[in-house]
Amino acid sequence: MGELVGTSPCAGVLPLTIGDVQAVEVELGHLTSIAPFAGQATAASVALEAAHGMPLPKANCTTGKEGARAIWFGRDMALLAGPTCDPAVAKHAALTDQSDAWAAVTLSGPSAEDVLARLVPVDLRSVSFKRGHTARTLLKHMNGSVTRLGPESFLILVFRSMARTLAHDLKEAMEAVAARG
Amino acid sequence: MRLTCPICGARDRREFYYQGDAVALDRPAPGAGVQAWDDYVHLRDNPAGPRRELWHHEAGCGAWLVVERNTTTHEVHGVTLAMAVAEARR
Ligand SMILES: [Zn+2]
């Protein structure tokens, strides 16, 4: 069998720096969706905390920190980003390996909020969307996940198949914001 | 137009998929007869005014919602998880 070379979802289209904003692909490690079985959300959260140090996040929130983060990912679902999910969690939740299914990009810089304001129909300003807050929402026409990592930094996830579209849409919005000066 | 998803909060209409009248919550019994099933599958009223509809928060949390709104005034009177509505009937 030949030598296989791994290619990241945004290879060739990112990183981008336009104006004061940077879009950079990030390697989050393993991605596992955690969907607690009916009535077992608390037990799943306890198991996750025992294994990885953070409980399941409430809606629109994240828990953990860089390297091992649980991102709320929809109704009764979280995405564990970083470590391989401990099998003990599987007693209380359906686990699905989604490691290669998502393109992950950080958008950072003083105007990152302005760039996202052109793409996302949610108020992402820091007064309402604080560090650790997350949203399942749209990026232009794509379903995705947006998380605030810091005062000028966001984590964006979209389906891997949409990586080039994401890069294209970010580029357009970054150029438009930069053009305003 | 904005809908307040019970899980995600107030969100733009673009995040939602419109399914139509909330008739799917009133599925007839298997033996209810041809007339009841024909009505359930095919026949819809199209009144102006207060409506009770199913919407899917497709680009958000993924939940099905029962939305009560008025098509003549554009008021939204309530948004409830479809699951909560179904469970309340059990
Ligand atoms: Zn929602």
XYZ file of N, CA and C and ligand atoms in Angstrom:
814
model
N 0.838 -1.199 0.000
C 0.000 0.000 0.000
C 0.869 1.244 0.000
N 0.456 2.212 -0.771
C 1.254 3.427 -0.909
C 1.269 4.254 0.353
N 2.153 5.200 0.370
C 2.253 6.117 1.508
C 1.117 7.135 1.412
N 0.268 7.199 2.403
C -0.860 8.137 2.362
C -0.521 9.396 3.143
N -0.822 10.512 2.555
C -0.517 11.792 3.195
C -1.829 12.448 3.627
N -1.944 12.725 4.910
C -3.159 13.376 5.416
C -3.244 14.814 4.926
N -4.444 15.233 4.537
C -4.653 16.614 4.111
C -5.707 17.234 5.007
N -5.405 18.384 5.566
C -6.384 19.034 6.440
C -7.476 19.676 5.586
N -8.681 19.854 6.158
C -9.828 20.339 5.363
C -9.565 21.666 4.640
N -8.811 22.559 5.267
C -8.619 23.889 4.680
C -7.254 24.036 4.010
N -6.585 22.912 3.754
C -5.267 22.976 3.122
C -5.362 23.721 1.788
N -4.497 24.692 1.592
C -4.465 25.416 0.323
C -5.314 26.674 0.306
N -6.258 26.800 1.243
C -7.118 27.994 1.236
C -6.936 28.868 2.484
N -6.393 28.306 3.546
C -6.091 29.057 4.770
C -4.644 28.765 5.140
N -3.969 29.641 5.884
C -4.450 30.839 6.563
C -4.634 32.035 5.641
N -5.404 32.999 6.151
C -5.640 34.259 5.460
C -5.451 35.401 6.461
N -4.785 36.441 6.035
C -4.745 37.665 6.841
C -5.203 38.810 5.952
N -6.279 39.467 6.339
C -6.792 40.605 5.574
C -7.162 41.689 6.574
N -6.625 42.884 6.360
C -6.847 43.947 7.346
C -6.247 43.505 8.672
N -7.016 43.635 9.745
C -6.497 43.245 11.055
C -7.058 41.903 11.525
N -7.586 41.108 10.584
C -8.216 39.830 10.953
C -7.469 38.654 10.327
N -7.338 37.604 11.109
C -6.684 36.391 10.634
C -7.650 35.211 10.713
N -7.667 34.392 9.674
C -8.405 33.128 9.683
C -7.385 32.009 9.577
N -7.367 31.156 10.577
C -6.345 30.105 10.647
C -7.011 28.772 10.948
N -6.658 27.752 10.180
C -7.186 26.424 10.481
C -6.548 25.895 11.761
N -7.352 25.204 12.575
C -6.798 24.630 13.802
C -7.056 23.123 13.862
N -6.137 22.441 14.500
C -6.244 20.995 14.698
C -6.758 20.786 16.124
N -7.998 20.330 16.249
C -8.611 20.236 17.588
C -8.368 18.885 18.251
N -7.796 17.929 17.518
C -7.653 16.581 18.062
C -8.884 15.766 17.730
N -9.230 14.825 18.615
C -10.419 14.003 18.381
C -11.692 14.822 18.564
N -12.673 14.556 17.741
C -13.994 15.174 17.906
C -15.008 14.047 18.109
N -15.711 14.087 19.224
C -16.701 13.049 19.517
C -18.006 13.696 19.932
N -19.079 13.374 19.218
C -20.370 13.886 19.670
C -20.877 12.995 20.802
N -21.441 13.650 21.821
C -21.958 12.961 23.004
C -23.436 13.283 23.098
N -24.276 12.270 22.895
C -25.731 12.456 22.961
C -26.278 11.587 24.086
N -26.536 12.179 25.254
C -27.001 11.388 26.394
C -28.280 10.611 26.077
N -28.350 9.375 26.573
C -29.583 8.601 26.433
C -30.683 9.297 27.235
N -31.948 8.984 26.891
C -33.085 9.648 27.549
C -32.967 9.523 29.060
N -33.044 10.657 29.738
C -33.016 10.664 31.197
C -31.642 10.484 31.817
N -30.587 10.430 30.974
C -29.261 10.150 31.524
C -28.268 11.302 31.348
N -28.797 12.501 31.138
C -27.917 13.655 30.926
C -27.002 13.886 32.130
N -27.560 13.765 33.336
C -26.749 14.003 34.542
C -25.680 12.929 34.692
N -26.066 11.676 34.506
C -25.097 10.579 34.620
C -23.993 10.724 33.576
N -24.364 11.128 32.359
C -23.359 11.319 31.306
C -22.419 12.457 31.674
N -22.971 13.518 32.247
C -22.167 14.669 32.640
C -21.178 14.285 33.748
N -21.657 13.509 34.722
C -20.784 13.043 35.814
C -19.658 12.176 35.255
N -19.995 11.294 34.335
C -18.985 10.412 33.741
C -17.965 11.209 32.933
N -18.444 12.217 32.212
C -17.535 13.051 31.410
C -16.590 13.827 32.325
N -17.139 14.352 33.417
C -16.321 15.131 34.341
C -15.274 14.251 35.024
N -15.688 13.028 35.394
C -14.738 12.111 36.036
C -13.598 11.764 35.083
N -13.927 11.606 33.805
C -12.916 11.168 32.838
C -12.087 12.327 32.296
N -12.713 13.461 32.045
C -12.020 14.533 31.309
C -12.010 15.878 32.024
N -12.606 15.958 33.209
C -12.474 17.162 34.019
C -13.474 18.265 33.742
N -14.445 18.015 32.861
C -15.468 19.050 32.638
C -16.837 18.397 32.462
N -17.889 19.055 33.023
C -19.235 18.510 32.846
C -19.759 18.792 31.443
N -20.908 18.211 31.110
C -21.560 18.555 29.842
C -21.981 20.025 29.894
N -21.801 20.754 28.807
C -22.186 22.173 28.810
C -23.698 22.346 28.711
N -24.176 23.429 29.331
C -25.565 23.830 29.138
C -25.720 24.382 27.710
N -26.967 24.584 27.296
C -27.238 25.112 25.958
C -26.495 26.435 25.749
N -25.893 26.581 24.586
C -25.185 27.810 24.181
C -23.898 28.074 24.976
N -23.376 27.040 25.655
C -22.160 27.204 26.467
C -21.130 26.119 26.146
N -19.908 26.382 26.596
C -18.861 25.362 26.517
C -18.312 25.126 27.917
N -17.660 23.981 28.094
C -16.936 23.704 29.331
C -15.540 23.233 28.953
N -14.660 23.172 29.948
C -13.287 22.754 29.677
C -12.455 23.918 29.192
N -11.314 23.592 28.570
C -10.433 24.650 28.067
C -9.694 24.132 26.841
N -8.796 24.964 26.331
C -8.087 24.583 25.116
C -7.428 23.218 25.300
N -7.578 22.362 24.317
C -6.997 21.028 24.400
C -7.996 19.972 24.829
N -8.988 20.376 25.618
C -10.054 19.452 26.034
C -11.290 20.280 26.340
N -12.106 20.448 25.309
C -13.252 21.329 25.430
C -14.515 20.567 25.052
N -15.600 20.826 25.805
C -16.906 20.283 25.427
C -17.762 21.448 24.943
N -18.184 21.352 23.696
C -18.933 22.429 23.047
C -20.383 21.980 22.887
N -21.326 22.771 23.431
C -22.741 22.440 23.211
C -22.976 22.417 21.703
N -23.662 21.371 21.222
C -23.673 21.150 19.777
C -25.070 20.912 19.225
N -26.076 21.284 20.027
C -27.446 21.081 19.575
C -28.256 20.480 20.705
N -29.529 20.234 20.407
C -30.423 19.706 21.439
C -29.904 18.372 21.972
N -29.667 18.314 23.272
C -29.200 17.090 23.934
C -27.914 16.554 23.308
N -27.010 17.438 22.927
C -25.760 16.974 22.322
C -24.616 17.926 22.620
N -23.434 17.329 22.833
C -22.215 18.123 22.983
C -21.137 17.505 22.110
N -20.134 18.317 21.771
C -19.007 17.818 21.003
C -17.767 17.915 21.889
N -17.145 16.767 22.146
C -15.896 16.765 22.905
C -14.748 16.944 21.919
N -13.967 18.004 22.111
C -12.858 18.316 21.204
C -11.549 18.185 21.967
N -10.693 17.305 21.510
C -9.391 17.115 22.136
C -9.083 15.643 22.360
N -9.383 15.154 23.570
C -9.033 13.769 23.871
C -9.991 12.772 23.230
N -9.570 11.541 23.121
C -10.481 10.464 22.759
C -11.451 10.297 23.919
N -12.740 10.226 23.623
C -13.711 10.167 24.717
C -13.598 8.853 25.483
N -13.551 8.960 26.800
C -13.453 7.780 27.656
C -14.665 6.866 27.446
N -14.432 5.547 27.287
C -15.545 4.621 27.038
C -16.578 4.599 28.173
N -16.181 5.056 29.368
C -17.141 5.073 30.488
C -18.343 5.958 30.173
N -18.134 6.984 29.358
C -19.234 7.897 29.004
C -20.270 7.170 28.148
N -19.813 6.136 27.423
C -20.697 5.419 26.505
C -21.794 4.640 27.232
N -21.642 4.466 28.541
C -22.712 3.797 29.305
C -23.949 4.672 29.389
N -23.773 5.983 29.237
C -24.888 6.916 29.440
C -25.216 7.761 28.208
N -24.445 7.601 27.157
C -24.641 8.468 25.990
C -24.175 7.761 24.718
N -24.773 8.146 23.610
C -24.312 7.661 22.304
C -23.102 8.493 21.889
N -21.988 7.828 21.604
C -20.771 8.524 21.196
C -20.538 8.287 19.708
N -20.219 9.338 18.986
C -19.922 9.185 17.559
C -18.634 9.925 17.240
N -17.677 9.202 16.670
C -16.418 9.821 16.272
C -16.655 10.697 15.040
N -16.414 12.004 15.182
C -16.615 12.932 14.064
C -15.315 13.643 13.711
N -14.188 13.012 14.073
C -12.888 13.683 13.970
C -12.583 14.255 12.589
N -12.944 13.523 11.542
C -12.601 14.006 10.208
C -13.772 14.701 9.529
N -14.835 14.958 10.282
C -16.066 15.461 9.661
C -16.177 16.975 9.669
N -15.298 17.658 10.409
C -15.458 19.092 10.576
C -14.199 19.849 10.190
N -14.411 21.012 9.624
C -13.321 21.958 9.402
C -13.357 22.938 10.569
N -12.207 23.146 11.212
C -12.139 24.031 12.385
C -11.212 25.197 12.079
N -11.728 26.402 12.310
C -11.002 27.624 11.953
C -11.135 28.632 13.094
N -10.031 29.286 13.435
C -10.157 30.417 14.363
C -10.124 31.704 13.548
N -10.987 32.627 13.951
C -11.012 33.958 13.350
C -10.649 34.924 14.466
N -9.578 35.686 14.279
C -9.157 36.564 15.372
C -8.675 37.909 14.852
N -8.704 38.867 15.740
C -8.295 40.223 15.396
C -9.337 41.224 15.844
N -8.950 42.502 15.899
C -9.846 43.554 16.389
C -11.184 43.615 15.636
N -11.181 43.281 14.341
C -12.427 43.377 13.559
C -13.102 42.020 13.332
N -12.695 40.997 14.081
C -13.285 39.660 13.879
C -14.808 39.691 14.077
N -15.257 40.457 15.081
C -16.701 40.594 15.321
C -17.410 41.179 14.099
N -16.781 42.194 13.494
C -17.396 42.848 12.330
C -17.475 41.894 11.143
N -16.460 41.059 10.995
C -16.467 40.077 9.906
C -17.611 39.091 10.118
N -17.742 38.573 11.329
C -18.800 37.592 11.593
C -20.185 38.224 11.507
N -20.274 39.527 11.820
C -21.571 40.202 11.737
C -22.119 40.167 10.313
N -21.214 40.018 9.327
C -21.654 39.946 7.933
C -22.103 38.550 7.535
N -21.822 37.566 8.362
C -22.091 36.185 7.981
C -23.077 35.464 8.891
N -23.151 35.896 10.145
C -23.886 35.137 11.168
C -25.087 35.942 11.685
N -26.308 35.379 11.630
C -27.494 36.125 12.066
C -27.728 36.061 13.583
N -26.637 36.077 14.354
C -26.731 36.098 15.817
C -25.854 37.251 16.294
N -26.284 37.932 17.360
C -25.489 39.027 17.913
C -24.288 38.440 18.651
N -23.116 38.549 18.048
C -21.909 37.952 18.630
C -21.057 38.975 19.373
N -21.572 40.196 19.572
C -20.802 41.195 20.314
C -20.601 40.717 21.749
N -19.502 41.167 22.352
C -19.108 40.597 23.646
C -20.104 40.893 24.769
N -20.953 41.922 24.601
C -21.949 42.184 25.641
C -22.946 41.035 25.765
N -23.244 40.382 24.638
C -24.245 39.315 24.695
C -23.639 37.928 24.454
N -22.449 37.885 23.877
C -21.825 36.601 23.507
C -20.425 36.598 24.105
N -20.341 36.044 25.325
C -19.104 36.164 26.101
C -18.184 34.972 25.862
N -16.967 35.096 26.373
C -16.006 34.002 26.257
C -16.639 32.694 26.767
N -16.540 31.651 25.968
C -17.133 30.369 26.356
C -18.559 30.177 25.861
N -19.168 31.254 25.359
C -20.495 31.101 24.760
C -20.355 30.482 23.373
N -21.361 29.721 22.986
C -21.330 29.080 21.680
C -22.721 29.134 21.057
N -22.789 29.014 19.753
C -24.085 29.012 19.066
C -24.040 28.038 17.905
N -25.090 27.251 17.758
C -25.316 26.553 16.501
C -26.113 27.543 15.665
N -25.590 27.891 14.510
C -26.243 28.922 13.718
C -25.788 28.803 12.272
N -26.035 29.866 11.508
C -25.635 29.907 10.108
C -24.382 30.748 9.934
N -23.510 30.334 9.006
C -22.470 31.203 8.485
C -22.806 31.385 7.010
N -23.338 32.549 6.692
C -23.929 32.769 5.381
C -24.984 31.675 5.154
N -24.754 30.707 4.252
C -25.781 29.692 4.014
C -25.441 28.348 4.627
N -24.366 28.287 5.405
C -23.922 27.008 5.965
C -24.337 26.856 7.415
N -24.760 25.657 7.778
C -24.933 25.350 9.191
C -23.557 25.223 9.818
N -23.407 25.754 11.027
C -22.109 25.650 11.675
C -22.209 25.905 13.165
N -21.038 26.005 13.767
C -20.919 26.236 15.211
C -19.920 27.360 15.408
N -20.309 28.349 16.228
C -19.424 29.490 16.499
C -19.249 29.615 18.009
N -18.006 29.691 18.459
C -17.690 29.795 19.889
C -16.754 30.968 20.103
N -17.015 31.765 21.157
C -16.062 32.833 21.472
C -14.956 32.270 22.359
N -13.714 32.418 21.883
C -12.555 31.935 22.636
C -11.930 33.037 23.478
N -12.102 34.282 23.044
C -11.475 35.392 23.756
C -12.045 36.702 23.262
N -11.505 37.829 23.740
C -12.053 39.148 23.387
C -12.091 39.400 21.880
N -11.114 38.841 21.160
C -11.051 39.083 19.712
C -10.886 37.780 18.943
N -11.397 36.693 19.498
C -11.113 35.396 18.888
C -12.319 34.454 18.946
N -12.599 33.830 17.796
C -13.726 32.901 17.680
C -13.269 31.584 17.067
N -13.938 30.512 17.474
C -13.731 29.205 16.840
C -14.952 28.904 15.979
N -14.705 28.540 14.724
C -15.785 28.247 13.783
C -15.658 26.796 13.333
N -16.767 26.064 13.365
C -16.793 24.708 12.831
C -17.860 24.616 11.751
N -17.500 24.061 10.604
C -18.496 23.732 9.573
C -18.171 22.326 9.059
N -19.124 21.734 8.352
C -18.875 20.418 7.761
C -17.604 20.477 6.917
N -16.821 19.432 6.984
C -15.557 19.390 6.257
C -15.758 19.681 4.765
N -16.857 19.177 4.215
C -17.114 19.364 2.779
C -17.327 20.836 2.432
N -17.557 21.686 3.450
C -17.822 23.101 3.227
C -16.594 23.969 3.511
N -15.428 23.337 3.703
C -14.234 24.086 4.113
C -13.887 25.197 3.120
N -13.933 24.880 1.826
C -13.567 25.888 0.827
C -14.596 27.019 0.771
N -15.866 26.647 0.927
C -16.905 27.673 0.957
C -16.703 28.578 2.162
N -16.350 27.996 3.295
C -16.096 28.798 4.497
C -14.951 29.775 4.248
N -13.857 29.265 3.687
C -12.701 30.125 3.423
C -13.090 31.253 2.472
N -13.888 30.917 1.450
C -14.328 31.908 0.469
C -15.201 32.978 1.118
N -16.167 32.528 1.914
C -17.081 33.485 2.554
C -16.353 34.357 3.571
N -15.422 33.755 4.326
C -14.638 34.542 5.278
C -13.810 35.586 4.535
N -13.196 35.164 3.434
C -12.331 36.065 2.666
C -13.134 37.273 2.176
N -14.309 37.005 1.613
C -15.157 38.102 1.124
C -15.527 39.075 2.242
N -15.919 38.504 3.391
C -16.331 39.361 4.511
C -15.136 40.123 5.067
N -13.975 39.468 5.132
C -12.777 40.135 5.647
C -12.370 41.280 4.731
N -12.464 41.041 3.414
C -12.120 42.101 2.453
C -13.080 43.276 2.571
N -14.358 42.962 2.744
C -15.369 44.017 2.831
C -15.151 44.864 4.089
N -14.835 44.215 5.189
C -14.594 44.953 6.429
C -13.323 45.781 6.310
N -12.273 45.179 5.738
C -11.000 45.889 5.595
C -11.157 47.118 4.688
N -12.019 46.991 3.663
C -12.202 48.090 2.698
C -12.825 49.313 3.356
N -13.559 49.077 4.439
C -14.180 50.214 5.122
C -13.168 50.997 5.935
N -12.009 50.381 6.208
C -10.910 51.075 6.882
C -11.143 51.311 8.356
N -38.362 38.578 10.719
C -39.103 37.761 11.683
C -38.130 36.962 12.550
N -38.411 36.955 13.849
C -37.585 36.178 14.758
C -38.456 35.225 15.558
N -37.931 34.047 15.822
C -38.621 33.080 16.672
C -37.741 32.813 17.879
N -38.360 32.739 19.058
C -37.590 32.460 20.266
C -37.601 30.960 20.528
N -36.529 30.315 20.116
C -36.390 28.875 20.359
C -36.251 28.668 21.873
N -37.017 27.720 22.453
C -36.915 27.493 23.899
C -35.502 27.060 24.321
N -34.721 26.534 23.390
C -33.368 26.082 23.725
C -32.331 27.164 23.408
N -32.382 27.743 22.211
C -31.317 28.633 21.740
C -31.561 30.111 22.052
N -32.820 30.493 22.214
C -33.140 31.906 22.385
C -33.681 32.499 21.090
N -33.795 33.835 21.043
C -34.379 34.517 19.883
C -33.442 34.397 18.680
N -33.965 33.883 17.582
C -33.132 33.666 16.409
C -33.827 34.119 15.127
N -32.997 34.426 14.144
C -33.484 34.886 12.849
C -34.255 33.773 12.132
N -35.262 34.186 11.380
C -36.105 33.246 10.642
C -35.296 32.330 9.723
N -34.160 32.832 9.200
C -33.360 32.024 8.268
C -32.869 30.716 8.878
N -32.783 30.662 10.201
C -32.283 29.436 10.827
C -33.334 28.327 10.880
N -34.592 28.674 10.528
C -35.686 27.720 10.715
C -36.237 27.209 9.389
N -36.710 25.976 9.422
C -37.400 25.382 8.285
C -38.880 25.259 8.638
N -39.721 25.716 7.720
C -41.165 25.742 7.960
C -41.810 24.463 7.456
N -42.517 23.789 8.340
C -43.117 22.509 7.962
C -44.610 22.624 7.682
N -45.253 23.697 8.173
C -46.682 23.837 7.931
C -47.490 23.563 9.183
N -48.775 23.382 8.993
C -49.695 23.191 10.110
C -49.218 22.058 11.037
N -49.470 22.241 12.329
C -48.993 21.263 13.310
C -49.853 20.008 13.335
N -50.413 19.656 12.190
C -51.300 18.494 12.095
C -50.552 17.186 12.390
N -49.229 17.185 12.145
C -48.468 15.956 12.359
C -48.501 15.497 13.810
N -48.850 16.406 14.714
C -48.953 16.027 16.126
C -50.258 15.294 16.414
N -51.163 15.282 15.433
C -52.480 14.660 15.640
C -52.665 13.468 14.711
N -51.701 12.590 14.714
C -51.728 11.416 13.848
C -52.892 10.504 14.247
N -53.737 10.101 13.272
C -54.865 9.226 13.605
C -54.375 7.830 14.012
N -55.238 7.087 14.719
C -54.924 5.700 15.054
C -54.839 4.897 13.754
N -54.039 3.808 13.751
C -53.888 3.018 12.513
C -55.226 2.601 11.913
N -56.208 2.311 12.738
C -57.492 1.843 12.213
C -58.558 2.929 12.123
N -58.132 4.165 12.083
C -59.087 5.278 12.123
C -59.952 5.377 10.862
N -59.505 4.726 9.804
C -60.325 4.731 8.598
C -59.762 5.637 7.516
N -60.200 5.374 6.276
C -59.670 6.069 5.101
C -59.907 7.576 5.189
N -61.102 7.949 5.658
C -61.435 9.365 5.687
C -60.490 10.149 6.606
N -60.255 9.595 7.804
C -59.379 10.266 8.772
C -57.951 10.360 8.237
N -57.490 9.305 7.595
C -56.121 9.306 7.065
C -55.977 10.217 5.853
N -56.996 10.228 5.006
C -56.985 11.122 3.843
C -56.895 12.575 4.315
N -57.677 12.875 5.327
C -57.693 14.216 5.903
C -56.315 14.563 6.481
N -55.751 13.609 7.212
C -54.467 13.828 7.896
C -53.326 14.036 6.899
N -53.331 13.235 5.841
C -52.203 13.286 4.904
C -52.350 14.433 3.904
N -53.592 14.662 3.404
C -53.744 15.544 2.245
C -54.470 16.860 2.479
N -55.443 16.882 3.373
C -56.346 18.031 3.405
C -55.895 19.080 4.412
N -55.711 20.309 3.917
C -55.290 21.404 4.787
C -56.196 22.609 4.583
N -56.509 23.271 5.664
C -57.194 24.559 5.557
C -56.127 25.627 5.340
N -56.530 26.743 4.799
C -55.566 27.822 4.563
C -56.126 29.151 5.044
N -56.433 29.229 6.347
C -57.045 30.459 6.863
C -56.010 31.533 7.157
N -56.430 32.784 7.115
C -55.583 33.872 7.586
C -55.886 34.085 9.059
N -54.857 34.413 9.834
C -55.096 34.652 11.258
C -54.226 33.768 12.126
N -54.725 33.413 13.318
C -53.896 32.620 14.229
C -53.649 31.210 13.688
N -52.391 30.805 13.690
C -52.017 29.492 13.164
C -51.176 28.758 14.216
N -51.211 27.463 14.107
C -50.390 26.615 14.978
C -49.583 25.731 14.042
N -48.276 25.954 14.020
C -47.447 25.347 12.985
C -46.247 24.616 13.566
N -45.676 23.739 12.738
C -44.421 23.076 13.100
C -43.280 23.765 12.366
N -42.255 24.121 13.130
C -41.036 24.669 12.558
C -39.863 23.836 13.078
N -38.831 23.748 12.254
C -37.644 22.978 12.636
C -36.478 23.950 12.788
N -35.816 23.931 13.945
C -34.659 24.815 14.117
C -33.443 24.153 13.462
N -33.525 24.135 12.154
C -32.635 23.327 11.329
C -31.177 23.785 11.435
N -30.946 25.092 11.405
C -29.571 25.586 11.477
C -29.167 25.936 12.914
N -30.015 25.548 13.879
C -29.690 25.813 15.279
C -29.547 24.500 16.030
N -30.399 24.325 17.049
C -30.268 23.156 17.922
C -30.837 21.887 17.315
N -31.636 22.015 16.244
C -32.209 20.827 15.616
C -33.562 20.405 16.176
N -34.114 21.177 17.115
C -35.389 20.791 17.732
C -36.569 21.135 16.821
N -37.619 20.313 16.919
C -38.909 20.639 16.297
C -39.710 21.485 17.261
N -40.343 22.517 16.722
C -41.045 23.481 17.563
C -42.488 23.637 17.111
N -43.374 23.888 18.060
C -44.742 24.294 17.741
C -44.800 25.806 17.902
N -45.063 26.491 16.786
C -45.086 27.954 16.786
C -46.526 28.423 16.598
N -46.987 29.258 17.524
C -48.307 29.871 17.380
C -48.109 31.304 16.927
N -48.628 31.620 15.760
C -48.438 32.973 15.245
C -49.668 33.396 14.451
N -49.759 34.697 14.235
C -50.899 35.248 13.524
C -50.410 35.742 12.157
N -50.950 35.136 11.090
C -50.449 35.464 9.754
C -50.969 36.801 9.245
N -51.940 37.398 9.930
C -52.409 38.716 9.482
C -51.695 39.851 10.225
N -51.256 39.599 11.469
C -50.592 40.660 12.237
C -49.091 40.405 12.412
N -48.646 39.204 12.058
C -47.246 38.776 12.215
C -46.817 38.619 13.669
N -47.782 38.662 14.588
C -47.433 38.410 15.997
C -47.081 36.934 16.188
N -46.061 36.695 17.000
C -45.742 35.327 17.412
C -46.176 35.193 18.869
N -47.116 34.282 19.124
C -47.692 34.198 20.472
C -46.987 33.182 21.353
N -46.319 32.224 20.737
C -45.664 31.233 21.580
C -44.846 30.259 20.765
N -43.749 29.789 21.365
C -42.923 28.756 20.742
C -42.672 27.690 21.807
N -43.034 26.453 21.476
C -42.916 25.347 22.436
C -42.185 24.190 21.767
N -41.403 23.455 22.531
C -40.785 22.251 21.966
C -41.889 21.267 21.589
N -41.835 20.735 20.366
C -42.850 19.767 19.934
C -42.848 18.558 20.865
N -41.665 18.188 21.347
C -41.569 17.047 22.250
C -42.348 17.308 23.548
N -42.273 18.553 24.046
C -42.989 18.892 25.278
C -44.494 18.809 25.043
N -44.928 19.248 23.860
C -46.351 19.181 23.525
C -46.798 17.728 23.477
N -45.990 16.877 22.830
C -46.331 15.450 22.702
C -46.336 14.767 24.062
N -45.352 15.105 24.893
C -45.262 14.462 26.215
C -46.424 14.869 27.115
N -46.879 16.120 26.981
C -47.979 16.604 27.810
C -49.265 15.841 27.520
N -49.348 15.224 26.352
C -50.569 14.508 25.968
C -50.579 13.064 26.445
N -49.405 12.554 26.780
C -49.326 11.141 27.146
C -50.042 10.857 28.451
Zn -32.940 26.013 18.838
